[in-house]
Amino acid sequence: MSALPTLLPEATTAGGYLLVLMLVLPLAGVFAALTLGGRNARRVAMLTIPAGLALAVVIGVELVQSDRTLVYLLGGWAPPLGIALRADGLSAVMLLTTTVVLLGVALFAREEFNTPENVPESRAPFMFWTLLLAVWGALNAVFLAGDLFTLYVALELLTFAGVPLVSLEGRPETLQAALRYLLFALFGSVLYMLGAVLLYGAYGTLDIALLAERVRPEAVSFVAAALMTTGLLAKTALFPFHLWLPPAHAGAPAAASAVLSALVVKGSWFLVVRLWFDVMPGVVTLPAAQLLGALGTAAIVVGSVVALRQERLKLLVAYSTMAQIGYLFLMFPLAFDSAGSELVHGAALTGGFLQVISHATAKAGMFMAAGLIYAALGHDRIADLAGVARAMPVTVLAIALAGLALMGVVPSGAYLAKKLMLDAADGSGQWWWIIVLQGGAVFTAGYVVLVLASVLRSRSEPMPLVKRVSRLSEIVALVLSTSSLLLALAALGPVVPGELIANPLAPKELGMLLAVVLGGALLALGLSRRSLFGARTDSEANGGSLRRSAVAVGKAFELADRLIRRWQFASISLLVMVALVGGLLVSSVST
Amino acid sequence: MNAPTLFGLCGAALVGLGLYGLIVNPQPLRKILSFNLIGSGVFLLFGVVARRGAALGMGGDPVPQALVITGIVVAFSATALAVALLLRLQEASGSATLSSPESADRPEA
């Protein structure tokens, strides 16, 4: 993964037209779906997404063969007058991940969003397929755009496509969740826009490659960096800006939740990475990165603990998304060079991207599985899931594998990512991140154990299934979860040093696995609403004193989460965050 | 005080007013309007930035103008989407509030 080129003047490279195709394909799909209407929307999606997958692979191959960033100058005008599309290694990886996950989602939703036979068009399926293509187009634009303003437009498109997905079912709660999501995202984007305006005012361009050369560590770039970063964090739903995420992701239909959780939040995360690593690697400072890492840690702890306190499976998975978003920000403090003065494209960044990909696939699989359980049972109350493992073994296997992949203790994408980041933390002497990286797995294990314990409980009477779920959907969920594990094969490639993978059966690794699962089980035992093994519902009141104090801690976390998710609190913390990031950037210059 | 400073101050005042409304006012429609106010402030600022190009003997830098127009279109679409959602919410639930995150938590209750 190479940095963006700084050679000028730029020209369209061979294969540059592929980037245009990658942008045009989904958007042409949106227009085709809108005009053809009805059941054709699904046909269009089913045709364009596989074609897009082929295109993403071709872009990847072209990139590896030419070993340089692919560039396309729109209309032949070079920046700063014109607009460039660029694809580097990071873009190619994200394009591929997005298309694979979307293909999975499309196959998963084939049955659920099928237009009924007796009507020419029904609202939810028609909108779902059209919006799916729109999300795809917006994401491709985020990964390919070469200037900060096009990125702003792409990010807004992503929000506009993502918000209606939340309220597809049209229930009042989901409409409210969608509106909260939209308003908070707009708050974030206006901050981002203000930052972009300041950068243009100071340096006269918004092109990423040009800005990277011109930008200097001075007051205006500090303010711009603080505004833009904070705005993007609001859209990524990093703690404490997650007010919109749990209701939105839990209320959406399963296929939509999978897209929102696996892909949409990654769009704004990707932009933070672009901003920090490619636009202003010399402007951002280690203390500011430590702040991002600290918020990530808080997200892991609060998200996991509140996940354990949920009564409904989909909300549990939504809170686990919040925790997993925290992981994505741990790489920022680790990616600084040894002197701590500049961000570098290195092992930590590779680790961050491995984490994104493994989270995208595993989380999509997990949301799909949760949705299948909801569809089959007609509810997703965690307390009444006994017997699901026997009735839906494939779905439960998908949850188990996704959970295992997220924990990062057995060879998987997240495992490699953790190894890379541990290595970076060790190298730069930031021991506290080693604790977070190792301890985070325990929290993840906590809610995975909780879910597995509830579905594995046996049931005396036969399982009342309200609906048979499609076999294809179950298999798609399983395949996505498995592919998160198979990402461990990246160790065979040139990107990841092979010696990082220890023998998974070595005593040390097995001991680690055991410790993490046991720690998770203890967490689940102490903090969950109901006792892990019995069907007793009143166990919260009459447990031992240890259990009682654990429950008190859990309740305190829930209360804190509810407070943080209030609109006023979240929006004021956005402003405080701007001041904090700005202050941290300025302070490191004066010393 | 020269014109750019005056415009800059106006932009800042608009952003400030909008921020206050967005944070404090509980009504979603007011929040949408406040968002538009912040947006106007940012666009005004961007317009002032265009004066930088005047040094080259031109009346102003054309790029910010183009970007502001795009920005206005985006803000307009955002407003339209938000208002549409708000109307649907009013239709479906009889009230249009963003509050009660507890009830938004538990659609099954």
XYZ file of C-alpha atoms in Angstrom:
700
model
C 0.000 0.000 0.000
C 1.854 3.037 -1.220
C 1.290 6.667 -0.410
C -0.423 8.905 -2.920
C 1.995 10.168 -5.542
C 3.379 13.643 -5.247
C 4.715 13.899 -8.803
C 3.215 16.729 -10.805
C 1.687 17.290 -13.252
C -0.510 14.243 -13.019
C -1.986 12.485 -15.998
C -4.619 9.833 -16.471
C -2.883 6.479 -16.070
C -3.525 3.330 -18.046
C -6.618 1.692 -16.629
C -7.876 4.976 -15.270
C -11.170 4.507 -17.100
C -11.865 1.561 -14.788
C -12.413 4.013 -11.962
C -15.057 5.838 -13.983
C -16.776 2.540 -14.744
C -16.724 1.647 -11.051
C -18.526 4.911 -10.287
C -20.926 4.838 -13.217
C -22.029 1.222 -12.848
C -23.900 1.526 -9.519
C -25.346 4.919 -10.365
C -26.529 3.691 -13.766
C -28.068 0.839 -11.792
C -29.916 3.319 -9.567
C -31.372 5.119 -12.588
C -32.270 1.851 -14.324
C -33.955 0.553 -11.182
C -35.894 3.798 -10.764
C -37.089 3.944 -14.352
C -37.805 0.252 -14.895
C -39.490 0.079 -11.496
C -41.274 -2.751 -9.763
C -39.617 -6.145 -9.665
C -36.973 -5.025 -12.140
C -35.130 -3.221 -9.346
C -33.987 -6.557 -7.950
C -32.970 -7.809 -11.388
C -30.863 -4.699 -11.952
C -29.130 -5.130 -8.589
C -28.502 -8.807 -9.255
C -26.911 -7.964 -12.597
C -24.809 -4.957 -11.610
C -23.342 -6.181 -8.321
C -21.594 -9.271 -9.792
C -20.380 -7.101 -12.677
C -19.052 -4.643 -10.098
C -17.246 -7.461 -8.309
C -15.475 -8.378 -11.543
C -14.593 -4.710 -12.058
C -13.207 -4.370 -8.516
C -11.028 -7.432 -9.110
C -9.763 -5.975 -12.402
C -8.905 -2.704 -10.626
C -7.009 -4.649 -7.968
C -5.064 -6.630 -10.575
C -4.294 -3.494 -12.590
C -3.038 -1.798 -9.429
C -0.775 -4.666 -8.450
C 0.601 -5.027 -11.992
C 1.325 -1.353 -12.556
C 2.452 -0.866 -8.935
C 1.260 2.736 -8.872
C -1.866 4.690 -8.036
C -4.500 4.610 -10.779
C -5.563 8.131 -11.733
C -8.305 9.473 -13.959
C -8.547 13.204 -14.625
C -12.120 14.171 -15.389
C -12.255 15.898 -18.769
C -8.464 15.847 -18.921
C -8.186 18.818 -16.552
C -5.453 18.434 -13.954
C -6.009 19.622 -10.363
C -6.286 22.263 -8.976
C -8.618 23.260 -11.840
C -9.963 19.798 -12.537
C -11.043 16.863 -10.445
C -9.079 13.642 -10.173
C -10.242 10.144 -9.319
C -7.557 8.077 -7.658
C -7.314 4.475 -6.534
C -4.456 3.384 -4.317
C -4.117 0.114 -2.441
C -6.464 1.259 0.323
C -9.201 2.185 -2.166
C -8.850 -1.081 -4.054
C -9.127 -3.136 -0.868
C -12.206 -1.234 0.257
C -13.845 -1.446 -3.189
C -13.404 -5.191 -3.177
C -14.660 -5.637 0.395
C -17.690 -3.472 -0.275
C -18.673 -5.369 -3.385
C -18.230 -8.768 -1.751
C -20.349 -7.794 1.268
C -22.985 -6.212 -0.982
C -23.155 -9.345 -3.100
C -23.711 -11.293 0.121
C -26.429 -8.883 1.222
C -28.120 -9.062 -2.189
C -28.210 -12.866 -2.093
C -29.384 -12.780 1.526
C -32.222 -10.361 0.745
C -33.381 -12.099 -2.444
C -36.302 -13.744 -0.690
C -37.014 -11.164 1.982
C -37.269 -8.298 -0.489
C -39.054 -10.135 -3.231
C -41.955 -8.250 -4.796
C -45.105 -10.342 -4.149
C -46.573 -12.120 -7.185
C -49.937 -10.368 -7.203
C -48.703 -6.745 -7.241
C -46.653 -4.962 -9.907
C -44.653 -2.986 -7.368
C -44.336 -2.895 -3.619
C -42.639 -0.069 -1.797
C -40.174 -1.794 0.538
C -38.532 -4.149 -2.004
C -38.378 -1.480 -4.701
C -36.764 1.030 -2.367
C -34.437 -1.533 -0.796
C -32.826 -2.555 -4.084
C -32.588 1.022 -5.354
C -31.050 2.256 -2.092
C -28.663 -0.694 -2.000
C -27.273 0.414 -5.363
C -27.175 4.026 -4.177
C -25.181 3.086 -1.057
C -22.795 1.183 -3.279
C -22.310 4.117 -5.651
C -21.760 6.529 -2.764
C -19.203 4.218 -1.136
C -17.318 3.822 -4.418
C -17.213 7.608 -4.701
C -15.826 7.850 -1.149
C -13.064 5.375 -1.991
C -12.149 6.915 -5.346
C -12.612 10.677 -4.954
C -9.397 12.658 -5.058
C -10.470 15.917 -3.455
C -12.061 16.899 -0.183
C -15.158 18.476 -1.703
C -16.069 15.509 -3.885
C -15.566 13.449 -0.749
C -18.048 15.694 1.046
C -20.638 15.153 -1.669
C -19.968 11.408 -1.660
C -20.356 11.280 2.100
C -23.670 13.131 1.932
C -24.890 10.749 -0.766
C -23.964 7.886 1.527
C -25.992 9.389 4.354
C -28.974 10.103 2.103
C -28.926 6.512 0.851
C -28.366 5.033 4.309
C -31.026 6.953 6.241
C -34.088 5.661 4.320
C -32.751 2.105 4.707
C -33.314 2.531 8.454
C -36.994 3.349 8.057
C -37.876 0.882 5.282
C -40.551 -0.678 7.462
C -42.121 2.713 8.157
C -42.821 2.091 11.853
C -42.797 5.295 13.966
C -39.771 4.187 16.015
C -37.715 3.538 12.908
C -38.766 6.858 11.385
C -37.653 8.581 14.561
C -34.351 6.687 14.507
C -33.833 7.661 10.872
C -34.521 11.326 11.598
C -32.105 11.360 14.532
C -29.488 9.702 12.355
C -29.995 12.200 9.551
C -29.928 15.293 11.766
C -26.825 14.232 13.651
C -25.072 13.233 10.429
C -25.900 16.656 8.987
C -24.396 18.270 12.081
C -21.224 16.291 11.418
C -21.101 17.086 7.732
C -21.498 20.816 8.273
C -18.446 20.728 10.573
C -16.528 18.823 7.914
C -17.584 21.343 5.281
C -16.432 24.263 7.442
C -13.025 22.623 7.788
C -12.795 22.123 4.030
C -13.672 25.785 3.437
C -10.902 26.898 5.800
C -8.387 24.671 4.020
C -9.387 26.098 0.643
C -9.111 29.618 2.004
C -5.595 28.973 3.262
C -4.106 26.805 0.515
C -6.263 27.424 -2.554
C -6.966 23.775 -3.359
C -8.917 20.829 -2.019
C -7.105 18.193 -4.058
C -5.640 15.599 -1.692
C -2.265 15.252 -3.405
C -1.803 19.010 -3.794
C -2.953 19.772 -0.252
C -0.536 17.196 1.144
C 2.311 19.226 -0.365
C 1.035 22.635 0.645
C -0.409 22.084 4.093
C 1.753 23.272 6.982
C 1.335 22.869 10.743
C -0.237 26.249 11.509
C -3.367 27.607 13.145
C -5.714 27.306 10.169
C -4.821 23.703 9.372
C -5.169 22.761 13.051
C -8.664 24.212 13.199
C -9.597 22.579 9.893
C -8.247 19.209 11.013
C -10.163 19.412 14.297
C -13.430 20.373 12.595
C -13.191 17.778 9.851
C -12.123 14.939 12.124
C -14.887 15.642 14.617
C -17.504 15.932 11.897
C -16.471 12.574 10.498
C -16.495 10.969 13.952
C -20.122 12.054 14.344
C -20.947 10.164 11.156
C -18.887 7.147 12.214
C -20.682 7.008 15.586
C -17.521 6.747 17.643
C -18.233 7.001 21.396
C -19.619 9.484 22.652
C -21.322 10.359 19.348
C -23.235 7.083 19.036
C -26.668 8.454 19.953
C -28.159 7.488 16.604
C -26.523 4.116 16.024
C -28.273 1.571 18.286
C -31.895 2.462 17.411
C -31.075 2.921 13.715
C -29.117 -0.290 13.267
C -31.419 -2.385 15.439
C -34.624 -1.052 13.880
C -33.683 -1.570 10.247
C -34.479 -4.847 8.469
C -31.645 -7.381 8.810
C -30.265 -6.926 5.299
C -30.236 -3.144 5.725
C -28.617 -3.385 9.180
C -25.889 -5.522 7.666
C -25.160 -2.836 5.051
C -25.321 0.021 7.562
C -23.150 -1.672 10.144
C -20.662 -3.392 7.871
C -20.211 -0.695 5.244
C -21.849 2.698 5.791
C -20.037 3.625 9.018
C -16.778 2.562 7.356
C -17.217 5.252 4.704
C -16.650 8.120 7.117
C -13.962 6.128 8.938
C -12.138 5.749 5.629
C -12.287 9.500 5.198
C -10.694 10.062 8.624
C -7.890 7.762 7.493
C -7.483 9.688 4.207
C -7.426 12.964 6.080
C -4.896 11.903 8.689
C -2.609 9.715 6.597
C -2.756 11.315 3.156
C -3.775 14.959 3.527
C -2.077 16.059 6.718
C 0.252 13.378 8.085
C 2.606 16.096 9.322
C -0.102 18.259 10.875
C -1.825 15.744 13.121
C 0.021 14.893 16.289
C 0.484 11.951 18.598
C -1.529 13.452 21.504
C -4.535 13.969 19.207
C -4.192 10.382 17.995
C -4.040 9.223 21.612
C -7.371 10.977 22.144
C -8.910 9.034 19.240
C -7.499 5.830 20.684
C -8.882 6.692 24.127
C -12.363 7.283 22.694
C -12.021 3.968 20.867
C -11.205 2.253 24.170
C -14.207 3.867 25.826
C -16.364 2.680 22.919
C -15.135 -0.899 23.401
C -15.844 -0.919 27.146
C -19.176 0.938 27.138
C -20.448 -0.717 23.955
C -19.642 -4.231 25.150
C -21.029 -3.764 28.649
C -24.256 -2.179 27.414
C -24.506 -4.956 24.789
C -24.506 -7.466 27.647
C -27.413 -5.629 29.258
C -29.683 -5.780 26.205
C -32.837 -7.846 26.112
C -33.054 -8.054 22.327
C -30.569 -9.756 20.059
C -30.554 -7.082 17.348
C -29.844 -4.338 19.888
C -27.043 -6.450 21.319
C -25.503 -6.747 17.859
C -25.959 -2.986 17.314
C -24.095 -2.192 20.539
C -21.389 -4.628 19.541
C -21.012 -2.594 16.339
C -20.429 0.453 18.511
C -17.696 -1.445 20.355
C -16.131 -2.652 17.116
C -16.011 0.905 15.769
C -13.838 1.652 18.791
C -11.305 -0.945 17.604
C -10.934 0.860 14.285
C -9.531 3.930 16.034
C -6.859 2.099 18.030
C -4.555 2.115 15.037
C -4.167 5.903 14.928
C -1.752 6.302 17.880
C 0.119 3.189 16.761
C 0.731 4.402 13.224
C 3.124 7.209 14.146
C 6.790 6.821 13.266
C 9.272 6.029 16.001
C 9.885 9.699 16.783
C 6.149 10.214 17.202
C 6.172 13.146 14.814
C 4.493 11.911 11.653
C 1.890 9.374 10.617
C 3.281 6.713 8.317
C 1.743 4.070 6.094
C 2.952 1.017 7.928
C 2.068 -2.115 9.820
C -0.506 -0.404 12.045
C -2.400 0.916 9.030
C -2.385 -2.535 7.454
C -3.701 -3.853 10.758
C -6.452 -1.240 10.774
C -7.600 -2.211 7.301
C -7.518 -5.920 8.109
C -9.713 -5.094 11.079
C -12.145 -3.150 8.908
C -12.458 -5.970 6.417
C -12.837 -8.674 9.017
C -15.365 -6.574 10.897
C -17.304 -5.827 7.706
C -17.682 -9.493 6.846
C -18.210 -10.818 10.377
C -20.653 -8.070 11.355
C -22.677 -8.524 8.183
C -22.868 -12.251 8.902
C -23.872 -11.614 12.510
C -26.647 -9.138 11.674
C -27.962 -11.519 9.019
C -28.017 -14.395 11.477
C -29.775 -12.249 14.080
C -32.310 -11.228 11.441
C -32.924 -14.869 10.482
C -33.572 -15.775 14.113
C -35.974 -12.841 14.380
C -37.759 -13.929 11.198
C -38.006 -17.559 12.261
C -39.194 -16.939 15.821
C -41.121 -13.729 15.281
C -39.113 -12.114 18.108
C -35.496 -11.763 19.201
C -35.795 -11.695 22.997
C -32.517 -13.111 24.238
C -34.236 -14.750 27.196
C -36.431 -16.904 24.923
C -33.844 -18.154 22.477
C -33.516 -21.612 24.012
C -33.607 -24.352 21.392
C -32.609 -22.144 18.463
C -29.335 -24.017 18.011
C -31.237 -27.227 17.329
C -33.785 -25.594 15.027
C -31.370 -23.427 13.044
C -27.888 -24.964 13.311
C -26.436 -23.158 10.274
C -27.506 -19.745 11.555
C -26.089 -20.414 15.007
C -22.844 -21.614 13.472
C -22.677 -18.315 11.563
C -23.034 -16.373 14.826
C -20.412 -18.509 16.551
C -17.892 -18.139 13.729
C -18.515 -14.397 13.415
C -18.028 -14.020 17.169
C -14.843 -16.039 17.072
C -13.559 -13.928 14.190
C -14.332 -10.682 16.023
C -12.557 -11.839 19.187
C -9.344 -12.226 17.247
C -7.964 -15.110 19.262
C -7.907 -17.797 16.581
C -6.276 -17.192 13.194
C -8.584 -14.712 11.457
C -8.428 -11.233 9.978
C -8.904 -9.615 13.370
C -6.202 -11.887 14.825
C -3.662 -10.758 12.224
C -4.712 -7.156 12.773
C -4.205 -7.527 16.503
C -0.779 -9.093 16.006
C 0.279 -6.250 13.710
C -0.921 -3.620 16.154
C 0.615 -5.373 19.160
C 3.866 -5.376 17.240
C 3.524 -1.645 16.534
C 2.617 -0.911 20.162
C 5.629 -2.885 21.308
C 7.901 -1.090 18.869
C 6.788 2.387 19.902
C 6.683 1.637 23.618
C 2.977 2.449 23.986
C 2.318 -0.406 26.421
C -1.178 0.820 27.336
C -2.497 -0.107 23.903
C -1.262 -3.669 24.438
C -3.584 -3.892 27.451
C -6.495 -2.474 25.445
C -5.907 -4.797 22.484
C -5.674 -7.889 24.675
C -8.433 -6.852 27.064
C -10.810 -5.868 24.283
C -11.064 -9.495 23.203
C -12.448 -10.389 26.634
C -15.261 -7.862 26.243
C -16.069 -9.200 22.783
C -16.043 -12.726 24.173
C -18.521 -11.571 26.818
C -21.441 -10.932 24.484
C -20.560 -13.796 22.143
C -20.685 -16.189 25.091
C -23.965 -14.651 26.225
C -25.602 -15.178 22.828
C -24.244 -18.689 22.386
C -25.291 -19.691 25.901
C -28.843 -18.556 25.231
C -29.224 -20.270 21.857
C -27.558 -23.489 23.001
C -29.914 -23.994 25.950
C -32.129 -26.995 25.306
C -35.862 -26.707 25.247
C -38.376 -29.277 26.426
C -41.268 -28.459 24.094
C -40.754 -28.201 20.293
C -39.589 -24.883 18.883
C -42.482 -22.693 17.681
C -41.227 -21.404 14.327
C -43.469 -18.825 12.686
C -41.666 -18.910 9.357
C -39.195 -21.057 7.477
C -36.136 -18.997 6.594
C -34.506 -19.366 3.215
C -31.629 -21.824 3.108
C -29.698 -19.487 0.813
C -29.844 -16.669 3.385
C -28.504 -18.957 6.107
C -25.637 -20.066 3.898
C -24.762 -16.474 2.940
C -24.535 -15.501 6.616
C -22.292 -18.492 7.242
C -20.077 -17.764 4.231
C -19.553 -14.141 5.265
C -18.639 -15.154 8.824
C -16.281 -17.821 7.528
C -14.578 -15.433 5.147
C -13.729 -13.223 8.112
C -11.842 -16.189 9.549
C -10.287 -17.009 6.190
C -8.782 -13.519 6.057
C -6.002 -15.112 8.093
C -4.780 -16.319 4.713
C -3.621 -12.733 4.123
C -0.566 -13.850 6.093
C 0.463 -15.829 3.029
C 0.524 -12.683 0.919
C 3.246 -10.040 0.821
C 1.356 -7.472 2.898
C 1.673 -9.140 6.271
C 4.920 -10.599 7.594
C 4.358 -14.355 7.883
C 6.249 -14.811 11.147
C 3.477 -12.954 12.976
C 1.233 -15.986 12.855
C 2.212 -18.282 15.655
C 1.234 -21.925 15.651
C -2.424 -21.744 16.729
C -2.020 -24.951 18.726
C 0.970 -23.728 20.714
C 0.292 -23.737 24.481
C 0.620 -19.964 24.706
C -1.993 -19.333 22.000
C -4.381 -21.947 23.400
C -3.949 -20.475 26.856
C -4.789 -17.048 25.464
C -7.933 -18.412 23.807
C -8.977 -20.087 27.039
C -8.280 -16.979 29.116
C -10.291 -14.767 26.762
C -13.289 -17.090 26.636
C -13.243 -17.602 30.406
C -12.957 -13.868 31.001
C -15.841 -13.299 28.618
C -17.943 -15.924 30.350
C -17.285 -14.253 33.707
C -18.302 -10.884 32.283
C -21.460 -12.377 30.818
C -22.232 -14.164 34.087
C -21.841 -11.021 36.118
C -23.371 -8.383 33.892
C -26.128 -9.995 31.852
C -29.741 -9.449 32.755
C -30.499 -13.086 33.364
C -28.412 -15.868 34.752
C -26.463 -17.499 31.976
C -27.545 -21.099 32.450
C -30.893 -21.263 34.141
C -34.179 -19.987 32.761
C -34.743 -18.062 35.996
C -35.828 -14.561 35.162
C -35.542 -13.050 38.614
C -31.914 -13.906 39.185
C -30.889 -10.277 39.078
C -32.496 -9.641 42.445
C -31.381 -12.657 44.439
C -27.826 -13.451 43.329
C -24.792 -13.342 45.589
C -23.233 -10.079 46.664
C -20.669 -10.258 43.849
C -23.427 -10.676 41.289
C -25.378 -7.838 42.876
C -22.468 -5.431 42.623
C -21.795 -6.536 39.044
C -25.423 -5.831 38.194
C -25.085 -2.410 39.789
C -22.080 -1.708 37.566
C -24.040 -2.843 34.522
C -26.959 -0.593 35.440
C -24.586 2.332 35.929
C -23.201 1.783 32.430
C -26.708 1.652 30.992
C -27.598 4.883 32.733
C -24.413 6.577 31.514
C -25.106 5.385 27.978
C -28.625 6.789 28.101
C -27.276 10.127 29.306
C -24.583 10.258 26.625
C -27.158 9.448 23.953
C -29.192 12.551 24.749
C -29.135 15.036 21.884
C -27.837 17.968 23.923
C -25.068 15.950 25.508
C -23.898 14.476 22.212
C -23.942 17.752 20.314
C -22.143 19.662 23.047
C -19.544 16.925 23.219
C -19.074 17.373 19.469
C -18.103 21.000 20.062
C -15.911 20.061 23.033
C -14.232 17.471 20.817
C -13.407 20.134 18.208
C -11.813 22.237 20.936
C -9.946 19.258 22.398
C -8.504 18.039 19.093
C -7.594 21.593 18.122
C -5.981 22.188 21.503
C -3.982 18.970 21.333
C -2.739 19.845 17.840
C -1.698 23.352 18.879
C -0.117 22.376 22.188
C 2.324 19.943 20.619
C 3.705 22.691 18.387
C 4.372 25.167 21.152
C 6.373 22.681 23.196
C -13.498 47.198 8.815
C -13.232 45.942 5.252
C -15.861 43.934 3.402
C -14.302 40.446 3.777
C -14.058 40.860 7.554
C -17.680 41.993 7.708
C -18.827 39.001 5.655
C -16.686 36.702 7.755
C -18.241 38.041 10.965
C -21.737 37.627 9.487
C -20.892 34.038 8.570
C -19.624 33.364 12.078
C -22.782 34.898 13.587
C -24.984 32.685 11.397
C -23.020 29.588 12.373
C -23.315 30.560 16.042
C -27.072 31.121 15.851
C -27.543 27.867 13.995
C -25.441 25.901 16.476
C -27.480 27.301 19.357
C -30.756 26.302 17.708
C -29.512 22.875 16.673
C -28.353 22.018 20.177
C -31.004 23.656 22.336
C -34.255 23.513 20.386
C -36.082 20.213 20.869
C -38.345 20.527 17.795
C -37.026 18.653 14.737
C -38.276 21.298 12.292
C -36.369 24.002 14.171
C -33.313 21.757 14.115
C -33.620 21.434 10.334
C -33.885 25.207 9.993
C -30.908 25.669 12.303
C -28.882 23.298 10.166
C -29.715 25.482 7.163
C -28.604 28.540 9.117
C -25.209 26.968 9.848
C -24.973 25.969 6.211
C -25.642 29.544 5.086
C -22.916 30.789 7.405
C -20.414 28.327 5.947
C -21.409 29.230 2.381
C -21.021 32.925 3.150
C -17.546 32.217 4.468
C -16.771 30.292 1.310
C -17.966 33.216 -0.768
C -15.546 35.512 1.026
C -12.751 33.049 0.433
C -13.364 33.508 -3.313
C -11.936 37.002 -3.013
C -8.458 35.508 -2.764
C -8.409 34.943 -6.521
C -8.846 38.669 -7.081
C -5.088 39.105 -6.778
C -4.643 37.520 -10.197
C -6.572 40.373 -11.782
C -9.845 38.448 -11.837
C -12.990 39.502 -10.078
C -12.733 36.493 -7.849
C -11.772 32.848 -7.688
C -14.503 30.891 -9.560
C -13.937 27.558 -7.804
C -15.630 28.470 -4.491
C -18.670 29.738 -6.410
C -19.038 26.367 -8.090
C -18.534 24.541 -4.812
C -21.028 26.736 -2.955
C -23.698 25.997 -5.548
C -23.051 22.272 -5.158
C -23.128 22.705 -1.399
C -26.478 24.491 -1.586
C -27.907 21.655 -3.690
C -26.686 19.124 -1.134
C -28.107 21.133 1.766
C -31.402 21.467 -0.114
C -31.645 17.707 -0.667
C -30.795 17.104 2.972
C -33.565 19.478 4.037
C -36.052 17.844 1.695
C -35.220 14.379 2.997
C -35.409 15.524 6.623
C -38.755 17.246 6.112
C -40.155 14.203 4.300
C -39.088 11.979 7.189
C -40.593 14.425 9.649
C -43.931 14.416 7.807
C -43.991 10.621 7.729
C -43.191 10.543 11.441
C -46.025 12.972 12.146
C -48.398 10.830 10.065
C -47.360 7.562 11.657
C -47.139 8.564 15.302
C -49.208 11.740 15.575
C -46.315 13.662 17.061
C -42.998 14.788 15.729
C -40.367 14.636 18.447
C -36.876 13.305 18.639
C -36.919 12.807 22.378
C -37.440 9.629 24.413
C -34.429 7.597 23.338
C -35.780 4.943 25.728
C -38.821 4.304 23.595
C -36.714 4.368 20.450
C -34.659 1.667 22.126
C -37.438 -0.852 22.439
C -39.722 -0.969 19.427
C -41.143 -4.262 20.672
C -42.324 -2.904 24.010
